[in-house]
Short mmCIF file of C-alpha atoms in Angstrom, two decimals:
data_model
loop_
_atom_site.label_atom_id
_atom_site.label_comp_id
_atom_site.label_asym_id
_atom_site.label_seq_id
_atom_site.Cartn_x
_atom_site.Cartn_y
_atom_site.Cartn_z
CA UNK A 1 -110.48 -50.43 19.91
CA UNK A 2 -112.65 -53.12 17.65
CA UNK A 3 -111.48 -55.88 16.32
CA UNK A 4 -112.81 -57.36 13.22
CA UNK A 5 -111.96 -60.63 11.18
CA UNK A 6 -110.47 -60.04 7.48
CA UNK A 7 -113.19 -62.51 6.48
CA UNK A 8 -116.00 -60.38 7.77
CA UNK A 9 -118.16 -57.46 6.14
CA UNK A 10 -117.04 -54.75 7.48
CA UNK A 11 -120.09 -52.31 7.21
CA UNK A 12 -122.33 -55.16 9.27
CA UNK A 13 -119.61 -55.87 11.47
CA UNK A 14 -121.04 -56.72 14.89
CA UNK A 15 -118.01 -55.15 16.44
CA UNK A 16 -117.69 -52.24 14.64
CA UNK A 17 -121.20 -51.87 14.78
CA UNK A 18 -121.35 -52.23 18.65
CA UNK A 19 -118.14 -49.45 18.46
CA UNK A 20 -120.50 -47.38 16.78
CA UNK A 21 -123.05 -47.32 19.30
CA UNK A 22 -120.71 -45.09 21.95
CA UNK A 23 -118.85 -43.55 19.26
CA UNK A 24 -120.95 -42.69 16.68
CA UNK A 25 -118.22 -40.48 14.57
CA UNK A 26 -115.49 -42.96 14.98
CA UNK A 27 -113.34 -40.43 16.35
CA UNK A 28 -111.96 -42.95 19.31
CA UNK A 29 -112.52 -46.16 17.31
CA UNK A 30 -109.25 -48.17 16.22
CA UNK A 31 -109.96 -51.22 14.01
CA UNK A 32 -107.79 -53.97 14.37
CA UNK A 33 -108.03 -56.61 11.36
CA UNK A 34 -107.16 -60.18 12.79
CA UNK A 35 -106.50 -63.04 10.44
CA UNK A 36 -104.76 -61.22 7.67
CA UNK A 37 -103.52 -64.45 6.32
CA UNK A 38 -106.62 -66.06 5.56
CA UNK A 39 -109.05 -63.75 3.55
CA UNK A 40 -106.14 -61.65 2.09
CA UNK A 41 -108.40 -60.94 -1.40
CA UNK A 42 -110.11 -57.37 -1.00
CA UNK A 43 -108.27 -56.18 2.13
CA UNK A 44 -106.41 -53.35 0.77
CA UNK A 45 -109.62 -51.94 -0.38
CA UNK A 46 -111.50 -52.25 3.05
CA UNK A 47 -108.62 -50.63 4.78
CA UNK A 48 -108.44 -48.02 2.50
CA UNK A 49 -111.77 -47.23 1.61
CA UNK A 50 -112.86 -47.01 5.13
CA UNK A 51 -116.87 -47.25 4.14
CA UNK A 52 -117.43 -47.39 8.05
CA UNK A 53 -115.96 -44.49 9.37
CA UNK A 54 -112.97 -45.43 11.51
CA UNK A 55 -111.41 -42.24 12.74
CA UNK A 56 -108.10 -44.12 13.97
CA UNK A 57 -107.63 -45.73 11.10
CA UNK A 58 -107.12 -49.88 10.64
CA UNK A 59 -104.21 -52.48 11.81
CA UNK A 60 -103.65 -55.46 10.16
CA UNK A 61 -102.43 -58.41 11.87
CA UNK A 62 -101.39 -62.06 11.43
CA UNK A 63 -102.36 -64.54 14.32
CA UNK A 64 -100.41 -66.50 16.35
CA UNK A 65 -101.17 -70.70 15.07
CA UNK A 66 -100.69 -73.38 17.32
CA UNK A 67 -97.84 -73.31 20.24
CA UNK A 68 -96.05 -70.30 17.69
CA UNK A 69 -93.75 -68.29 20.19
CA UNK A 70 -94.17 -64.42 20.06
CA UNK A 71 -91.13 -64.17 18.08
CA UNK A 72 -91.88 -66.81 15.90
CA UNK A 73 -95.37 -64.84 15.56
CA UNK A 74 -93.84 -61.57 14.84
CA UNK A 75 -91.30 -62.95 12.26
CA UNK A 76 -93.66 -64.90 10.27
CA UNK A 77 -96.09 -61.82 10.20
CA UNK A 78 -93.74 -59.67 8.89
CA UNK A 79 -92.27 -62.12 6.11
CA UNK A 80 -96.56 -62.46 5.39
CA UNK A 81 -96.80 -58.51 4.57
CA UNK A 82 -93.45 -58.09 3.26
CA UNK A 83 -94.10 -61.48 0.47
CA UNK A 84 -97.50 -61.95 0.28
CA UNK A 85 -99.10 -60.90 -3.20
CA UNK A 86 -101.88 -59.01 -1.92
CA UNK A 87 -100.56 -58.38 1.46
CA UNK A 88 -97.31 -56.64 0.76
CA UNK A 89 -99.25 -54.25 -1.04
CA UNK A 90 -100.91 -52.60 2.05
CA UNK A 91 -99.11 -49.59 3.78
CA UNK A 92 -96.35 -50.61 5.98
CA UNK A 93 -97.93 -47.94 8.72
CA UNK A 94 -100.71 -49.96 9.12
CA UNK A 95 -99.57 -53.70 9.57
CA UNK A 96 -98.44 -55.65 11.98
CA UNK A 97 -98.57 -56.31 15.77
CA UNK A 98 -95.38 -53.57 16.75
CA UNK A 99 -97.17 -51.07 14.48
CA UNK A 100 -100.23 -52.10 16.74
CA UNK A 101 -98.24 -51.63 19.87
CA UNK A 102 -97.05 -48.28 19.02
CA UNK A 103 -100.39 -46.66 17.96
CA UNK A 104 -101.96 -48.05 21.15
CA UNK A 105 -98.90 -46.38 23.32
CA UNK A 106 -99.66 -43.15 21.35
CA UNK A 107 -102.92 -43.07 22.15
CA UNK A 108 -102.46 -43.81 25.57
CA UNK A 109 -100.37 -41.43 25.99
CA UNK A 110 -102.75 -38.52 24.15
CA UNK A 111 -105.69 -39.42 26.50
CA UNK A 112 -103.28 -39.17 29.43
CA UNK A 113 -101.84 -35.88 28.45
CA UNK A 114 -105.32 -34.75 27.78
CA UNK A 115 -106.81 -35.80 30.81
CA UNK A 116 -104.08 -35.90 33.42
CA UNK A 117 -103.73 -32.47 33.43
CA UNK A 118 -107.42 -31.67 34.75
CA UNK A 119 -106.66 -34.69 37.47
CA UNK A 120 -103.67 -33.37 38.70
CA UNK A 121 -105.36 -29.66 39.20
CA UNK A 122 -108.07 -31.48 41.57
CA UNK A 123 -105.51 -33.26 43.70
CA UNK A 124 -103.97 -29.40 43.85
CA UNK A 125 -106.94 -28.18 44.76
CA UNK A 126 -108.04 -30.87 47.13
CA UNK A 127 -104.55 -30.65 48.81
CA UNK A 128 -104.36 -27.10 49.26
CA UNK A 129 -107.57 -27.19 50.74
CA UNK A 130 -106.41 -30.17 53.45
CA UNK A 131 -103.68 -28.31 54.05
CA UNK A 132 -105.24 -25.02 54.80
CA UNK A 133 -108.17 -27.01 57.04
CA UNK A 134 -105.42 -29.19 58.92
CA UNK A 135 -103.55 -25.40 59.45
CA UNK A 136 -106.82 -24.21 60.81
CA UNK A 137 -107.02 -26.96 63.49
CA UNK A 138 -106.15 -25.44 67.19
CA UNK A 139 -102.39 -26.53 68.36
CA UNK A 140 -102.35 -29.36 71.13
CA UNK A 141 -101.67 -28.16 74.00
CA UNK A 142 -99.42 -29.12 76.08
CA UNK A 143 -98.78 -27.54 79.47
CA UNK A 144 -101.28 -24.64 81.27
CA UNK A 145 -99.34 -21.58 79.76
CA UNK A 146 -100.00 -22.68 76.42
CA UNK A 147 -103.98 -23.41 77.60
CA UNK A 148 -103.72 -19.42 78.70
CA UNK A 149 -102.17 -18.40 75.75
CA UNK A 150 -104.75 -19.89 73.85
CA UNK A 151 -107.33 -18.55 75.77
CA UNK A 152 -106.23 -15.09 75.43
CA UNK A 153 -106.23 -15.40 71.56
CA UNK A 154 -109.12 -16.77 71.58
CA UNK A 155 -110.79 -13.97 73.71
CA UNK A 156 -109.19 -11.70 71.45
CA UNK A 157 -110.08 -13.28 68.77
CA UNK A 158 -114.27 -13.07 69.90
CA UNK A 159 -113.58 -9.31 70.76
CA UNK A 160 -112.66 -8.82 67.39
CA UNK A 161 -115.27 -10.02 65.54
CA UNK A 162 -118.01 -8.72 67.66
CA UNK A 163 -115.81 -4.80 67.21
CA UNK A 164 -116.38 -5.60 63.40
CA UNK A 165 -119.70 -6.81 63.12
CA UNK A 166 -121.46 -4.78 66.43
CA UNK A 167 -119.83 -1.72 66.26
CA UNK A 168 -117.90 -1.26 62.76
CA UNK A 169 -120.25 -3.10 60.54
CA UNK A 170 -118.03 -4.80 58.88
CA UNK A 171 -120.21 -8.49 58.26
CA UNK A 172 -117.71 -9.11 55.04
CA UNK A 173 -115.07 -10.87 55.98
CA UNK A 174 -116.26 -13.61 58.10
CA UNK A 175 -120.35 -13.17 57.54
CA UNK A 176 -120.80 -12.19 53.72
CA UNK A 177 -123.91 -13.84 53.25
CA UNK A 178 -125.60 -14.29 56.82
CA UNK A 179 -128.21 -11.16 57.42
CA UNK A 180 -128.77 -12.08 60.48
CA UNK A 181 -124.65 -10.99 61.19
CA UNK A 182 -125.21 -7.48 59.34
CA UNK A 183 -125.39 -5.91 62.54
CA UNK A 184 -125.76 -2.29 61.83
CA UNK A 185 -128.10 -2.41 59.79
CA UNK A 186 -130.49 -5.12 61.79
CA UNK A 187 -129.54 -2.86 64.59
CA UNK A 188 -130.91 0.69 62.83
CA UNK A 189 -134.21 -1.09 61.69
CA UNK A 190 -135.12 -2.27 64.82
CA UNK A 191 -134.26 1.21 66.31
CA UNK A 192 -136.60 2.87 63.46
CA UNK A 193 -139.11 0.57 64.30
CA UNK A 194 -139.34 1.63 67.98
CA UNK A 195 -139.97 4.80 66.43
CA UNK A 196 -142.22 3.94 64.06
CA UNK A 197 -144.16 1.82 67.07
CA UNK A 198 -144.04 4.89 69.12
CA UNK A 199 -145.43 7.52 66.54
CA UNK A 200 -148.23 4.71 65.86
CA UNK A 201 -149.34 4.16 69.27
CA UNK A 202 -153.01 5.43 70.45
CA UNK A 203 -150.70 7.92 72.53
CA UNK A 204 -149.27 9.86 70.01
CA UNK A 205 -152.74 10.00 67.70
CA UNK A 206 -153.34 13.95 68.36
CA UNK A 207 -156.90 13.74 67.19
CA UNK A 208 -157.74 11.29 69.84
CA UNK A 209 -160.82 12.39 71.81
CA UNK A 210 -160.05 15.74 70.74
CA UNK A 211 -160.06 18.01 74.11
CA UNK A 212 -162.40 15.40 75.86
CA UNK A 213 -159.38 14.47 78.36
CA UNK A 214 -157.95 18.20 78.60
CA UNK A 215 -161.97 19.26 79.29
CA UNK A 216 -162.44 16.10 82.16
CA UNK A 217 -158.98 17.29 84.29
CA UNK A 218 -159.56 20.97 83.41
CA UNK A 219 -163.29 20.05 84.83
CA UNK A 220 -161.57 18.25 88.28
CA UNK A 221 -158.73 20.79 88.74
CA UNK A 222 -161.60 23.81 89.25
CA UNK A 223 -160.66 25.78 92.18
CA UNK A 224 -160.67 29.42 93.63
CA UNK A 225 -158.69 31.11 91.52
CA UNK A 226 -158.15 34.00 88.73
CA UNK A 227 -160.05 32.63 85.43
CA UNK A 228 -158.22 31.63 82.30
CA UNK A 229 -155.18 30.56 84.13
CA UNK A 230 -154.41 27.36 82.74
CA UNK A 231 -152.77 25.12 85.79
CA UNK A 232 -149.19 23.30 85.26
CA UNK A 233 -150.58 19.86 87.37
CA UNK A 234 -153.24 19.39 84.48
CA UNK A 235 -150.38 19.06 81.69
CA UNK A 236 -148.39 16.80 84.03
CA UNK A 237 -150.86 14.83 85.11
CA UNK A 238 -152.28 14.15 81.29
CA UNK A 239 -148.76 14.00 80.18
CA UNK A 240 -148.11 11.04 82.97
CA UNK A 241 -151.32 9.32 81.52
CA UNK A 242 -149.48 9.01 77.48
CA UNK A 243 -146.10 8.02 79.52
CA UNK A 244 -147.83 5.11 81.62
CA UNK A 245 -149.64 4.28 77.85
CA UNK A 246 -146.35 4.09 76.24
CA UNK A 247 -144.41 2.55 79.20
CA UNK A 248 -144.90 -1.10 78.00
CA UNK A 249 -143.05 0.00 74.26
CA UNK A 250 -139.66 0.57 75.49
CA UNK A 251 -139.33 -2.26 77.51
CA UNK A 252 -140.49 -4.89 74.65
CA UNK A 253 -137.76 -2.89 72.56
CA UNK A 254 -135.31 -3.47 74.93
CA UNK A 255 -135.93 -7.43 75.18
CA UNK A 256 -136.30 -7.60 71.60
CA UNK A 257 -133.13 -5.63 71.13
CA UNK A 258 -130.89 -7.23 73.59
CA UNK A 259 -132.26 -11.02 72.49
CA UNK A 260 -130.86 -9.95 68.72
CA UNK A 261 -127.56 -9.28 70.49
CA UNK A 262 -127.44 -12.49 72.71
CA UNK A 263 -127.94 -14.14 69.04
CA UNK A 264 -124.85 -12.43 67.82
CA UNK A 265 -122.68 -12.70 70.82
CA UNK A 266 -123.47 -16.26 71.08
CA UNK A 267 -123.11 -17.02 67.25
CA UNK A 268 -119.24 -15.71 67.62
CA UNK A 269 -118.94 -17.30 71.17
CA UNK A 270 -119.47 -20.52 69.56
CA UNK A 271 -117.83 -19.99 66.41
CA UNK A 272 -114.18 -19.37 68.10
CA UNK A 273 -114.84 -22.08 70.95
CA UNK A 274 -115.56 -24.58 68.25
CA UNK A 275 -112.56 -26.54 68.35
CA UNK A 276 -112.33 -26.61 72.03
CA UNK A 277 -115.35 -28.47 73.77
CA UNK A 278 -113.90 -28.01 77.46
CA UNK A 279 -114.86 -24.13 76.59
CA UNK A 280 -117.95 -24.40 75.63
CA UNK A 281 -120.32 -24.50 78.61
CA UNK A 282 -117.92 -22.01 80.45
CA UNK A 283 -118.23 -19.38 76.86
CA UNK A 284 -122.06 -20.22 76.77
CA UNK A 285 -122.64 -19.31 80.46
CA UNK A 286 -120.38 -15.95 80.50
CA UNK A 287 -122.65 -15.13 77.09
CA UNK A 288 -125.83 -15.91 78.68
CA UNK A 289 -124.33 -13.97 81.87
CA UNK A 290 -123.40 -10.83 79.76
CA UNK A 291 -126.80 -10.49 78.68
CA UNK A 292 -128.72 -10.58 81.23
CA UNK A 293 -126.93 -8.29 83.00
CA UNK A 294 -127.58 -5.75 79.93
CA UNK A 295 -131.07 -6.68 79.99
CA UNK A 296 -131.53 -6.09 83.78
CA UNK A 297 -129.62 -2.75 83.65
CA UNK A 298 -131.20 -1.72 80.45
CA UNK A 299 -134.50 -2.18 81.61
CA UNK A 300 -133.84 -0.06 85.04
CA UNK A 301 -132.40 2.74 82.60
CA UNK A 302 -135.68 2.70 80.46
CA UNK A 303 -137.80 3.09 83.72
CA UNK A 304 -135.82 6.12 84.93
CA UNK A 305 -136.55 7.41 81.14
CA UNK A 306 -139.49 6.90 81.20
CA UNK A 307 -139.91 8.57 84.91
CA UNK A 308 -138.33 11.39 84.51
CA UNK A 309 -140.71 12.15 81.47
CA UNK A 310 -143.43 11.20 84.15
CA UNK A 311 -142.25 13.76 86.61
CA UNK A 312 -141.55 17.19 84.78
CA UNK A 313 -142.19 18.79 81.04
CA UNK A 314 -138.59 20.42 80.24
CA UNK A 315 -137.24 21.11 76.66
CA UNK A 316 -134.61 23.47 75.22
CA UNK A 317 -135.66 22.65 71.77
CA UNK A 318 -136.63 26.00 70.17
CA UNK A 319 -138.65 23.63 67.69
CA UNK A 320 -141.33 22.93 70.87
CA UNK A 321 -141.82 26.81 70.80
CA UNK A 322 -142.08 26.92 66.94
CA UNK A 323 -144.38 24.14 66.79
CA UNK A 324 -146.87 25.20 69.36
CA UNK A 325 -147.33 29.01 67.97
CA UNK A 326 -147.60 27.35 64.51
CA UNK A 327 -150.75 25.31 66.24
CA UNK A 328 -151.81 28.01 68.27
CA UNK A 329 -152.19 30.65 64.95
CA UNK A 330 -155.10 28.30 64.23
CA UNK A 331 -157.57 28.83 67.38
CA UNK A 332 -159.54 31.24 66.17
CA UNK A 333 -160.48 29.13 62.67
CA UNK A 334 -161.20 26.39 65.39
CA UNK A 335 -163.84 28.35 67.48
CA UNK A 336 -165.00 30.08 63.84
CA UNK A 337 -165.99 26.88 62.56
CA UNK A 338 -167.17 25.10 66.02
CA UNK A 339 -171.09 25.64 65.08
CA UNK A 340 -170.87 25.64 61.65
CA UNK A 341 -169.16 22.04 60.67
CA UNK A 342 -168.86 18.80 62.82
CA UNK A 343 -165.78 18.15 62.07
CA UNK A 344 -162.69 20.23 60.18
CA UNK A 345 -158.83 19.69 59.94
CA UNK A 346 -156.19 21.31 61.83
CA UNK A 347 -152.67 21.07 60.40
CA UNK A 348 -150.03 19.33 62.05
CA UNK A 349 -152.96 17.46 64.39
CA UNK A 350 -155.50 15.93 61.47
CA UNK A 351 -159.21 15.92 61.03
CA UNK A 352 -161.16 16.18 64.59
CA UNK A 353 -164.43 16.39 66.02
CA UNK A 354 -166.50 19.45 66.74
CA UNK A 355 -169.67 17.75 68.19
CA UNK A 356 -168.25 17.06 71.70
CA UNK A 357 -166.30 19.96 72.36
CA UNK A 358 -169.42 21.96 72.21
CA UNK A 359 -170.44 21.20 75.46
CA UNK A 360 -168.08 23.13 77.49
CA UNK A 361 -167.62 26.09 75.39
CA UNK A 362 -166.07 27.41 78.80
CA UNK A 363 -163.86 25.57 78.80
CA UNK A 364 -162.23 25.35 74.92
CA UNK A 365 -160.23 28.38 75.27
CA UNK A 366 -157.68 26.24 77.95
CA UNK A 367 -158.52 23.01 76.38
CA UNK A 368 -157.20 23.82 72.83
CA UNK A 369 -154.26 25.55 74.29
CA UNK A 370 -153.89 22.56 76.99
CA UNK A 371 -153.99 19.92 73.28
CA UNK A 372 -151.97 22.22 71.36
CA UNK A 373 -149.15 22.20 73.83
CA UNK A 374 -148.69 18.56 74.57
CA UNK A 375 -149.17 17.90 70.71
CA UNK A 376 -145.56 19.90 69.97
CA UNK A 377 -144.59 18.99 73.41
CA UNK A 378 -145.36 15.10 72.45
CA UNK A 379 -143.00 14.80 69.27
CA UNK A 380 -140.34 15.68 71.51
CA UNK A 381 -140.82 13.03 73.92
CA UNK A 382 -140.75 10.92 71.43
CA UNK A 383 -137.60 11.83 69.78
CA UNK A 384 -135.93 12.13 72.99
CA UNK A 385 -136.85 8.32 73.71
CA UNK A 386 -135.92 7.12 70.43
CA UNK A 387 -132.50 9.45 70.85
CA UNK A 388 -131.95 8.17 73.87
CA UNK A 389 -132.13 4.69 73.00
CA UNK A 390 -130.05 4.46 69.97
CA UNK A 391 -127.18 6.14 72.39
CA UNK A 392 -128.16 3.82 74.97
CA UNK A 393 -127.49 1.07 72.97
CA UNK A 394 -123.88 2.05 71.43
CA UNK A 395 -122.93 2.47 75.02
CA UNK A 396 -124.22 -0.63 75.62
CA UNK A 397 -122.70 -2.86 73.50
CA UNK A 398 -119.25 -0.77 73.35
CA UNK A 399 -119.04 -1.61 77.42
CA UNK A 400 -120.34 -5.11 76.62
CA UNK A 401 -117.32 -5.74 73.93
CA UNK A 402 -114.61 -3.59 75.14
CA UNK A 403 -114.88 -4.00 78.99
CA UNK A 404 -117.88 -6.55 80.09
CA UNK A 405 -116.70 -9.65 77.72
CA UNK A 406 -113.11 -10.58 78.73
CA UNK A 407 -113.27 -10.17 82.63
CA UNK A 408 -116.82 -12.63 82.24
CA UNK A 409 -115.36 -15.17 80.56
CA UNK A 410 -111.84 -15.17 82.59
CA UNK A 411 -114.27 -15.31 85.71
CA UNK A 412 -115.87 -18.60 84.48
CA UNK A 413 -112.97 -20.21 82.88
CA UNK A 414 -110.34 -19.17 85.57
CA UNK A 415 -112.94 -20.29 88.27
CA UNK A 416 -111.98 -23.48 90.70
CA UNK A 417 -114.06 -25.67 88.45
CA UNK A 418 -113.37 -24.32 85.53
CA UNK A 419 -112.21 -25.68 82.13
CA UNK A 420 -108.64 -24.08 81.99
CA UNK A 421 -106.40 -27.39 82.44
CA UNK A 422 -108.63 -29.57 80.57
CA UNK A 423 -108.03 -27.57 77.30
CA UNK A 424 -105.04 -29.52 77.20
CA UNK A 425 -107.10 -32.37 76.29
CA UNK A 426 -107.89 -32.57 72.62
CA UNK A 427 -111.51 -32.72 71.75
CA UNK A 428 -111.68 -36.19 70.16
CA UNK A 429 -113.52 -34.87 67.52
CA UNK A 430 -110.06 -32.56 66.46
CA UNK A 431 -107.99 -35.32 67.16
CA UNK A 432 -109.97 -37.70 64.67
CA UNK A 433 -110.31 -34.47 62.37
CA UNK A 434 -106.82 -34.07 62.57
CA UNK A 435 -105.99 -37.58 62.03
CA UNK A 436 -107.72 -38.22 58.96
CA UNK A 437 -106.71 -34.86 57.18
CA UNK A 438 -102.83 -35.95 57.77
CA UNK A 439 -103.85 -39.32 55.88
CA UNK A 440 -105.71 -37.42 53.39
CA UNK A 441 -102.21 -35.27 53.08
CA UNK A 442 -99.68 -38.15 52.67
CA UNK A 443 -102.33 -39.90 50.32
CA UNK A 444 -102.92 -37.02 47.69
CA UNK A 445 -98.92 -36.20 47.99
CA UNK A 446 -98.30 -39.52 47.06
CA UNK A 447 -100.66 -39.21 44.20
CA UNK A 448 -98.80 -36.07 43.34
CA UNK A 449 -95.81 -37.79 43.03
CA UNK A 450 -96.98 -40.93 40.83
CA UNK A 451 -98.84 -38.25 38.33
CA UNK A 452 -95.87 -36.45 37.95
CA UNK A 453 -94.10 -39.53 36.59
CA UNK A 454 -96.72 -40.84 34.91
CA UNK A 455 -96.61 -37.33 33.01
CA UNK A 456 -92.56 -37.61 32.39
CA UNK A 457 -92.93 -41.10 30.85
CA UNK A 458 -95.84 -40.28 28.65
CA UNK A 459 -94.06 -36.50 27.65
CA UNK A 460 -90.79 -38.93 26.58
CA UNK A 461 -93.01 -41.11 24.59
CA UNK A 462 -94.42 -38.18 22.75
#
């Protein structure tokens, strides 16, 4: 609202001109005309011309003079616009301090029923969302059955979450956007790249020193014997040499694997212990407890693996059979091109060197066949490991949630200096949570209430 004198120019108003500044369309701009009574000549036209662009239109009043009561005011105003040559001849609608009153109440009541509306949908929202938070608070406690009940739901509660995420894969519901808690598939890349690491290793490169090591044992194992008879304790003891080279793999896998789990047990430990800081040491140990123990027995699993590969070559895959005649069929192109090329390719195995083999021509007949046989013998080792170790690991982590978890943490909460009783403390940071979202409650309700009557006053004035 402006207010401008009758005597003044209206189009280099100061007011209106300020007015225009923040509302350059005039849309929200009322222009109140003081003085009526003494610069009556011209009026009408600047109130009906409106050269300046006032989109509420123009009031004119009369002032009160000297100690003039209101009603005085107001009668002496109205006799002005209802007598006055000039005056009376301006639009009743537009005159006057009630007409002033009312237009003011009108648009008071517009802005609020424009705006409230939006203002009472955030103190909705906001409340709903105290409400929900102050639900999601843990119950005080008040006696040691409740502190078990608790417990148990809370145990539950962990179980749950690590079924969904560990063993189900279902991250949606509580981890939609955290990777890291997309278990099943963080858990199948890290088993394909233990496979990956194992098919890369120097071990399983089947052109390495081409028959060199098959040539040095075959040269060592010579004895008194028939000729051509290719001895078992040559393949088992070069076989033993690639398990000791791979040894170190699974074990790093297993650390690496297990450490990704701690991560997840831990990040759900903590997550349903929040509220309850007696807990939290006692949760963190039985986690920390749960894993090591995986570790430790994981790790004696992997060396009996890896042992038992060490000790004997057994396979009822028919594909080892398949694999090693499909090598064998090309012997006699090796020992064809032996003087002819220094090097030539050999399917399934890569490009190798003929320069070295050579040497001990009497010896390439068992060496070939000695290569051939651990190279399809080889892949299956390695499938077996990886095989193993995926199976391993469901096991695992099955036993870890479904049997392992709840008797650990029982242990350490249940024990003589556990944290049982003092659940029935309230964190102090839940109590002053707790405390301030019932204050935030009564507030906003109170808010509620005071909008909604705000809203029935200004719909009866409409």
């Amino acid at each position: 609202m402006e207010a401008a004198v009758s005597t003044d120019d209206f189009p280099t108003c100061e007011s209106i001109r300020l007015s225009q500044s923040v509302d350059k369309n005039g849309e929200r701009t009322l222009a109140v005309v003081t003085k009526s009574d003494k610069s009556p000549e011209g009026l009408l036209e600047k109130v009906t011309s409106n050269d300046v662009n006032i989109g509420l239109g123009f009031v004119c009043v009369r002032n009160r003079v000297g100690q003039e009561s209101y009603e005085e005011a107001r009668f002496k105003e109205a006799k002005l616009f209802e007598t006055h040559s000039l005056l009376s001849m301006i639009d009743k609608s537009i005159v006057g301090i009630p007409v002033l009153s009312q237009k003011l109440m009108q648009i008071q009541a517009t802005s609020i029923s424009r705006n409230l509306p939006d203002i009472v949908k955030k103190i909705n929202d906001k409340l709903s969302h105290n409400i929900v938070e102050f639900k999601s608070l843990p119950r005080a406690l008040t006696s040691v059955p409740e502190a078990m009940s608790a417990l148990m739901k809370i145990i539950g509660g962990v179980k749950e979450s690590l079924r969904k995420v560990l063993l189900r894969g279902e991250y949606f519901d509580e981890f939609p956007n955290d990777k890291k808690m997309h278990c099943k598939a963080r858990l199948v890349e890290m088993v394909n790249g233990f496979s990956d690491e194992l098919k890369k290793c120097p071990e399983s490169d089947p052109t390495r020193n081409f028959l060199m090591d098959e040539i040095k044992h075959l040269e060592e194992a010579k004895e008194i014997s028939l000729p051509n008879f290719l001895p078992k304790n040559i393949f088992l003891s070069i076989l033993k040499e690639k398990d000791n080279g791979i040894s170190s793999i699974p074990k790093a896998f297993v650390e690496k694997l297990f450490g990704y789990v701690e991560e997840v047990v831990m990040s759900v430990l903590m997550s349903h212990v929040r509220h309850y800081y007696q807990l939290q040491i006692s949760a963190k140990i039985a986690g920390l407890n749960l894993i090591e123990n995986m570790i430790e027995n994981s790790m004696k699993w992997v060396m009996e693996i890896v042992e038992m590969e060490k000790l004997t070559d057994y396979t009822c895959n028919p594909e080892f059979e398949t694999e090693y005649n499909k090598l064998m069929a090309q012997k006699d192109a090796f020992m064809k091109n032996l003087h002819l090329y220094n090097s030539m390719t050999i399917e399934r195995v890569g490009s190798v060197d003929l320069v070295k083999p050579r040497n001990s021509p009497h010896l390439l007949d068992q060496a070939f066949d000695l290569r051939m046989r651990l190279v399809a013998y080889w892949s299956i080792v390695q499938r077996r490991l990886v095989d193993s170790m995926a199976l391993h690991l469901q096991l695992s982590v099955h036993r870890l949630v479904d049997e392992h978890l709840e008797r650990e943490l029982v242990s350490q909460i249940m024990a003589p200096n556990g944290n049982l009783e003092r659940m029935l403390e309230e964190s102090p940071l839940v109590a002053s949570k707790r405390a301030k979202l019932e204050g935030s409650i009564k507030k906003l309700k109170e808010c509620k209430e005071i909008l909604a009557q705000i809203m029935d006053r200004t719909h009866d004035q409409c």
